[in-house]
Amino acid sequence: MSGAMMQSSFEVQINPAKIIFEDGAISKTARVVQDLGCSKALVLSTPHQADQADDLAELIGELCASTYTNATMHTPTDVTSEALGVLEDVRADCTIAIGGGSTTGLGKALAYRTDMPQIVIPTTYAGSEVTPILGQTEDGVKTTVSDPKILPEVVIYDPELTYGLPAAMSVTSALNALAHAAEALYAQNRNPITSLQAREGIEALIAALPEIAADPKSPSGRRNALYGAWLCGTVLGSVGMALHHKLCHTLGGTFDLPHAETHAIILPHAVAFNEVAVPDLLKPIATTLRAASAGAGLFDYAKQISAPTALKDLGMPEGGIDHAADLAVSNPYWNPRAFERSQVRRIIENAYHGRPPEPVD
Ligand code: NAD
């Protein structure tokens, strides 16, 4: 560890989830349910992954009380209410969410209301399973809550379950995870542990994605990506996020843009902008990418692995650039580099057209 990187003061809060990581780890689910003192699990999934939920129900046999396979993006509260009804009807005593951030979100929403133990078996790189944060939507309005009850008790990472995640989705989902770690490197409340986790997560993801892009069933690529996603999710749940996340939430919420793709496009631009203020903190990204700078390196890397690079390709209207810039500066929040509306507008404009990132003076 270099003396220059040592933080002289910090506070650390470690979120107490149990993590099981292994190829084929899904076979341990029954033991995990029993270790929690439970015997009637409600298995959750999206409609798209209902078959996986059924397979899991069969795998754990009489420990499964029922399945609920209507988990929905952005965790609508009416879906949560319906699932809560099933939970009560079958007298479940724990939930098992198998899927991506949407399914995990439903499990968290149920735990928030019941404090029931949760097991999560992630099949994407969203990282939601290791954060105490729940985003939910009521009448089209998304709100976020944080509560220790929301944090899942056990996470089972089984890389084999991600083999079926299409390469394009794998790439955007992983870049979304990478964005958490990038902003953790310069977070105001970072600590030595989160910085280590962020650097390790970045290295693992950057190594994994070219392998997955070449072969979606690459065992080492899938293992590294899920390992990196765990670390990146962990830092998301531990420290505050800055300009990059603010821009993505604003753009995603205003123009209904897909979550992971928006993160993938904005990341090089937000990093290039902040790199002017904190080049040393962002150096691990440039070093891992063997690039002269982190922002430019991320942009070239995104193209190499065929990630989306232009907001216009996601359906954002060009006339929305000004509106997004207004919204992004309307609610002040911390960022390592102070910014003005004209700079944010330039970032969004560059990302809209898919131009290379720039420091933006
Ligand atoms: P998702 O869960 O919505 O999944 C997208 C689709 O892919 C779904 O139909 C899903 O069933 C399918 N899918 C998932 N894994 C698959 C696999 N291995 N093979 C084939 N299909 C698969 O997408 P996501 O990106 O994982 O999650 C996005 C959501 O998570 C967003 O709503 C976001 O806000 C939320 N999120 C929350 C947090 C948090 O801390 N609260 C963190 C990150 C993301």
XYZ file of C-alpha atoms and ligand atoms in Angstrom:
405
model
C 0.000 0.000 0.000
C 1.417 3.381 -0.934
C 1.708 5.925 1.864
C 0.148 8.551 -0.394
C -3.068 6.517 -0.611
C -3.465 6.015 3.148
C -6.547 7.691 4.567
C -5.785 9.335 7.875
C -9.317 9.137 9.254
C -12.365 7.025 8.460
C -15.421 5.226 9.793
C -16.345 1.699 8.666
C -19.725 -0.021 8.800
C -19.688 -3.608 7.513
C -23.058 -4.894 6.298
C -23.612 -8.335 7.869
C -24.735 -10.563 4.985
C -23.530 -14.165 4.656
C -22.043 -14.859 1.216
C -21.736 -18.303 -0.400
C -19.786 -18.292 -3.669
C -19.237 -21.482 -5.680
C -20.001 -23.081 -9.036
C -23.162 -25.103 -8.423
C -23.836 -23.356 -5.080
C -27.595 -23.383 -5.756
C -27.508 -27.013 -4.533
C -26.841 -25.628 -1.016
C -30.122 -23.694 -0.875
C -32.029 -26.245 1.236
C -29.270 -26.253 3.851
C -29.274 -22.449 3.876
C -33.053 -22.343 4.484
C -32.663 -24.766 7.398
C -29.678 -22.896 8.838
C -31.904 -19.818 9.024
C -34.349 -21.867 11.119
C -36.929 -21.746 8.314
C -38.986 -24.454 6.635
C -41.478 -22.705 4.290
C -39.828 -20.590 1.616
C -41.608 -18.423 -0.946
C -39.531 -18.575 -4.147
C -39.605 -15.335 -6.165
C -38.768 -14.653 -9.831
C -39.811 -12.596 -12.850
C -42.210 -14.234 -15.363
C -39.169 -14.643 -17.652
C -37.376 -16.797 -15.053
C -40.410 -18.767 -13.834
C -38.797 -22.007 -15.026
C -35.765 -21.346 -12.831
C -38.094 -20.671 -9.888
C -39.879 -23.982 -10.538
C -36.549 -25.840 -10.754
C -35.484 -24.285 -7.450
C -38.808 -25.217 -5.838
C -38.248 -28.801 -6.942
C -34.667 -28.734 -5.687
C -35.639 -27.716 -2.147
C -38.741 -29.954 -2.107
C -40.919 -29.640 0.976
C -39.011 -26.545 2.128
C -40.802 -24.625 -0.644
C -44.200 -23.227 0.382
C -44.945 -21.747 -3.055
C -43.577 -19.706 -5.936
C -44.485 -16.150 -6.930
C -43.222 -15.348 -10.433
C -44.507 -11.848 -11.131
C -41.549 -9.745 -9.921
C -41.496 -6.559 -11.999
C -38.933 -3.863 -12.889
C -38.831 -0.887 -10.458
C -40.676 -2.844 -7.720
C -44.259 -1.503 -8.101
C -46.017 -1.488 -4.716
C -49.147 -3.187 -6.108
C -47.024 -6.200 -7.104
C -45.497 -6.210 -3.620
C -48.994 -6.174 -2.082
C -50.030 -9.133 -4.224
C -46.885 -11.063 -3.246
C -47.491 -10.185 0.413
C -50.947 -11.774 0.097
C -49.367 -14.994 -1.227
C -46.727 -14.900 1.520
C -49.464 -14.755 4.162
C -51.743 -17.310 2.463
C -49.028 -19.974 2.345
C -47.606 -18.937 5.763
C -44.088 -18.615 4.374
C -41.292 -17.962 6.849
C -38.591 -16.776 4.403
C -38.159 -15.716 0.779
C -35.718 -16.870 -1.888
C -35.285 -14.422 -4.770
C -33.722 -15.960 -7.879
C -32.975 -13.426 -10.618
C -31.704 -9.904 -11.190
C -32.232 -6.610 -9.398
C -35.984 -6.623 -10.070
C -36.554 -9.932 -8.268
C -34.168 -8.982 -5.482
C -36.169 -5.745 -5.170
C -39.372 -7.685 -4.540
C -37.675 -9.813 -1.860
C -36.392 -6.644 -0.203
C -39.813 -4.977 -0.371
C -41.333 -7.999 1.403
C -38.581 -8.019 4.047
C -39.060 -4.287 4.617
C -42.712 -4.947 5.429
C -42.334 -8.220 7.366
C -38.660 -8.420 8.486
C -38.691 -11.964 7.101
C -35.297 -13.597 6.388
C -34.250 -13.358 2.753
C -32.020 -15.534 0.618
C -30.993 -14.061 -2.738
C -29.582 -16.012 -5.676
C -28.436 -13.343 -8.160
C -28.358 -14.073 -11.889
C -27.164 -10.627 -13.072
C -24.463 -8.224 -11.902
C -26.823 -5.569 -10.438
C -25.410 -5.965 -6.905
C -28.677 -5.055 -5.176
C -28.442 -8.220 -3.026
C -25.722 -6.697 -0.816
C -27.236 -3.263 -0.225
C -29.745 -2.216 2.459
C -31.439 0.001 -0.161
C -34.883 -0.515 -1.691
C -36.213 1.467 -4.653
C -39.962 1.072 -5.172
C -42.585 2.683 -7.379
C -46.056 3.868 -6.429
C -48.302 5.569 -8.999
C -45.279 5.933 -11.265
C -43.186 7.731 -8.619
C -39.960 5.989 -7.542
C -38.758 6.466 -3.971
C -35.797 4.961 -2.145
C -35.561 3.744 1.442
C -32.647 2.352 3.394
C -33.158 0.102 6.412
C -31.184 -2.788 7.958
C -34.302 -4.994 7.507
C -33.877 -4.623 3.730
C -30.424 -6.250 3.647
C -30.693 -9.946 2.647
C -29.413 -12.448 5.217
C -27.749 -14.851 2.778
C -26.558 -14.435 -0.809
C -25.800 -17.521 -2.877
C -23.548 -16.668 -5.833
C -23.542 -19.483 -8.367
C -21.636 -18.396 -11.502
C -23.231 -21.218 -13.522
C -26.614 -19.478 -13.206
C -25.275 -16.528 -15.199
C -24.248 -18.591 -18.264
C -27.656 -17.848 -19.820
C -27.427 -14.078 -19.349
C -27.017 -12.820 -22.936
C -23.585 -11.291 -23.677
C -25.016 -7.813 -24.347
C -26.944 -7.792 -21.052
C -23.909 -9.167 -19.224
C -21.784 -6.311 -20.519
C -24.208 -3.519 -19.567
C -25.072 -5.112 -16.214
C -21.358 -5.393 -15.372
C -20.603 -1.814 -16.457
C -23.439 -0.729 -14.157
C -21.630 -2.562 -11.350
C -18.312 -1.014 -12.375
C -19.904 2.436 -12.048
C -20.607 1.766 -8.355
C -16.939 0.949 -7.762
C -15.688 3.905 -9.822
C -17.686 6.340 -7.682
C -16.697 4.487 -4.508
C -13.037 5.277 -5.293
C -13.696 8.983 -4.684
C -16.717 8.803 -2.354
C -16.702 11.394 0.386
C -17.263 8.711 3.069
C -14.959 6.068 1.556
C -12.721 4.043 3.842
C -9.742 1.728 3.254
C -11.994 -1.333 3.035
C -14.371 0.127 0.440
C -11.392 1.374 -1.585
C -9.865 -2.122 -1.576
C -13.197 -3.669 -2.529
C -13.700 -1.132 -5.310
C -10.236 -1.690 -6.790
C -10.584 -5.480 -6.643
C -14.093 -5.321 -8.142
C -12.894 -3.106 -11.004
C -10.005 -5.459 -11.808
C -12.243 -8.531 -11.746
C -14.911 -7.010 -13.999
C -12.465 -5.510 -16.484
C -10.736 -8.893 -16.841
C -14.043 -10.763 -17.166
C -15.988 -8.889 -19.822
C -13.831 -9.548 -22.906
C -13.914 -13.259 -21.963
C -17.714 -13.233 -21.658
C -18.122 -11.235 -24.870
C -16.079 -13.931 -26.651
C -17.777 -16.868 -24.899
C -20.857 -16.316 -22.662
C -20.208 -19.677 -21.013
C -16.583 -18.923 -20.085
C -16.273 -20.317 -16.523
C -13.461 -17.956 -15.506
C -15.176 -14.964 -17.127
C -18.441 -15.700 -15.324
C -16.712 -16.332 -11.989
C -14.703 -13.111 -12.167
C -17.720 -11.061 -13.231
C -19.931 -12.315 -10.400
C -17.114 -11.871 -7.894
C -16.591 -8.309 -9.146
C -20.333 -7.624 -9.047
C -20.471 -8.718 -5.405
C -17.661 -6.303 -4.483
C -19.167 -3.453 -6.513
C -22.608 -4.000 -4.960
C -21.004 -4.055 -1.522
C -19.422 -0.639 -1.993
C -22.698 0.725 -3.383
C -24.293 -0.313 -0.084
C -21.481 1.241 1.970
C -20.629 4.682 0.575
C -22.370 7.604 -1.134
C -22.510 7.987 -4.903
C -21.938 11.239 -6.845
C -22.295 12.883 -10.276
C -22.429 9.692 -12.317
C -25.331 8.185 -10.359
C -27.159 11.499 -10.203
C -26.976 11.837 -13.997
C -28.141 8.251 -14.571
C -31.098 8.576 -12.187
C -32.104 11.869 -13.793
C -31.823 10.556 -17.357
C -33.381 7.173 -16.592
C -36.287 8.642 -14.647
C -37.022 11.495 -17.056
C -36.810 9.630 -20.360
C -37.565 6.095 -19.129
C -34.172 4.892 -20.365
C -32.973 1.363 -19.541
C -31.037 1.379 -16.247
C -27.861 -0.591 -16.988
C -27.382 0.797 -20.527
C -27.632 4.375 -19.248
C -24.927 3.655 -16.659
C -22.724 2.062 -19.320
C -22.950 5.153 -21.548
C -22.502 7.850 -18.890
C -19.634 6.212 -16.966
C -16.661 7.265 -19.187
C -17.980 10.843 -19.301
C -18.558 11.222 -15.558
C -15.164 9.641 -14.832
C -13.341 11.879 -17.346
C -14.967 14.915 -15.741
C -14.075 13.921 -12.173
C -10.606 12.732 -13.147
C -9.577 16.396 -13.420
C -10.136 16.761 -9.658
C -9.099 13.302 -8.358
C -6.683 11.724 -10.880
C -4.867 9.701 -8.207
C -8.082 8.166 -6.843
C -9.200 7.118 -10.327
C -5.772 5.829 -11.345
C -6.594 2.171 -10.562
C -9.044 2.238 -13.486
C -6.488 3.682 -15.917
C -3.829 1.270 -14.662
C -6.087 -1.777 -14.988
C -7.073 -0.729 -18.503
C -3.434 0.142 -19.369
C -4.762 3.505 -20.570
C -3.421 7.047 -20.268
C -6.580 8.151 -18.447
C -9.519 6.412 -16.770
C -12.292 8.181 -18.749
C -10.754 7.624 -22.192
C -9.765 4.086 -21.205
C -13.329 3.239 -20.196
C -14.696 4.625 -23.458
C -12.300 2.530 -25.569
C -13.012 -0.512 -23.404
C -16.782 -0.054 -23.852
C -16.342 -0.050 -27.622
C -14.069 -3.102 -27.474
C -16.772 -5.129 -25.692
C -19.606 -3.722 -27.876
C -21.319 -1.788 -25.076
C -23.720 1.011 -26.065
C -22.026 4.443 -26.193
C -24.777 6.881 -27.292
C -27.918 7.948 -25.401
C -29.629 8.670 -28.721
C -29.514 4.920 -29.434
C -31.575 4.322 -26.254
C -34.354 6.575 -27.562
C -33.561 9.744 -25.637
C -34.886 12.811 -27.513
C -32.210 15.367 -28.470
C -34.477 18.141 -27.197
C -34.231 16.549 -23.741
C -30.554 17.463 -23.232
C -31.363 20.894 -21.794
C -34.149 19.588 -19.576
C -31.857 16.860 -18.189
C -29.109 19.431 -17.506
C -31.611 21.611 -15.610
C -32.764 18.680 -13.493
C -29.256 17.393 -12.782
C -28.180 20.718 -11.228
C -31.497 21.541 -9.544
C -30.778 19.524 -6.403
C -27.234 20.157 -5.112
C -25.275 17.086 -3.942
C -21.664 16.233 -3.259
C -19.200 15.528 -6.077
C -15.380 15.567 -5.961
C -15.376 18.312 -8.623
C -17.755 21.275 -8.461
C -19.801 21.669 -11.630
C -21.984 24.161 -13.428
C -24.970 23.636 -15.654
C -22.977 24.295 -18.838
C -20.528 21.508 -17.914
C -23.280 19.014 -17.116
C -24.990 19.932 -20.384
C -21.763 19.244 -22.262
C -21.375 15.835 -20.584
C -24.938 14.865 -21.513
C -24.519 16.193 -25.053
C -21.318 14.173 -25.559
C -22.999 11.055 -24.174
C -26.063 11.682 -26.341
C -23.986 11.630 -29.533
C -21.605 8.863 -28.428
C -18.579 11.182 -28.611
C -15.373 10.356 -26.709
C -15.368 11.806 -23.175
C -13.521 15.045 -22.398
C -12.467 16.825 -19.175
C -15.042 19.635 -19.893
C -13.640 22.958 -18.689
P -33.699 -7.277 -14.018
O -33.688 -7.960 -12.718
O -34.845 -6.365 -14.316
O -33.588 -8.374 -15.156
C -33.887 -8.063 -16.515
C -34.479 -9.292 -17.206
O -33.440 -10.281 -17.360
C -35.580 -9.945 -16.400
O -36.582 -10.390 -17.261
C -34.870 -11.113 -15.748
O -35.752 -12.158 -15.412
C -33.885 -11.509 -16.823
N -32.713 -12.240 -16.325
C -32.071 -12.047 -15.143
N -31.044 -12.918 -15.052
C -31.041 -13.676 -16.165
C -30.207 -14.741 -16.640
N -29.142 -15.180 -15.943
N -30.498 -15.276 -17.839
C -31.529 -14.810 -18.583
N -32.344 -13.798 -18.191
C -32.105 -13.237 -16.999
O -32.359 -6.417 -14.274
P -31.143 -6.016 -13.335
O -30.279 -5.145 -14.166
O -30.539 -7.184 -12.672
O -31.816 -5.151 -12.190
C -32.251 -3.840 -12.458
C -33.044 -3.324 -11.290
O -32.313 -3.466 -10.088
C -33.359 -1.837 -11.436
O -34.717 -1.617 -11.102
C -32.433 -1.174 -10.433
O -32.969 0.029 -9.930
C -32.338 -2.236 -9.376
N -31.108 -2.127 -8.569
C -31.244 -1.861 -7.239
C -30.129 -1.730 -6.442
C -30.277 -1.464 -4.974
O -29.293 -1.454 -4.254
N -31.478 -1.253 -4.478
C -28.839 -1.910 -6.990
C -28.727 -2.179 -8.365
C -29.880 -2.292 -9.142
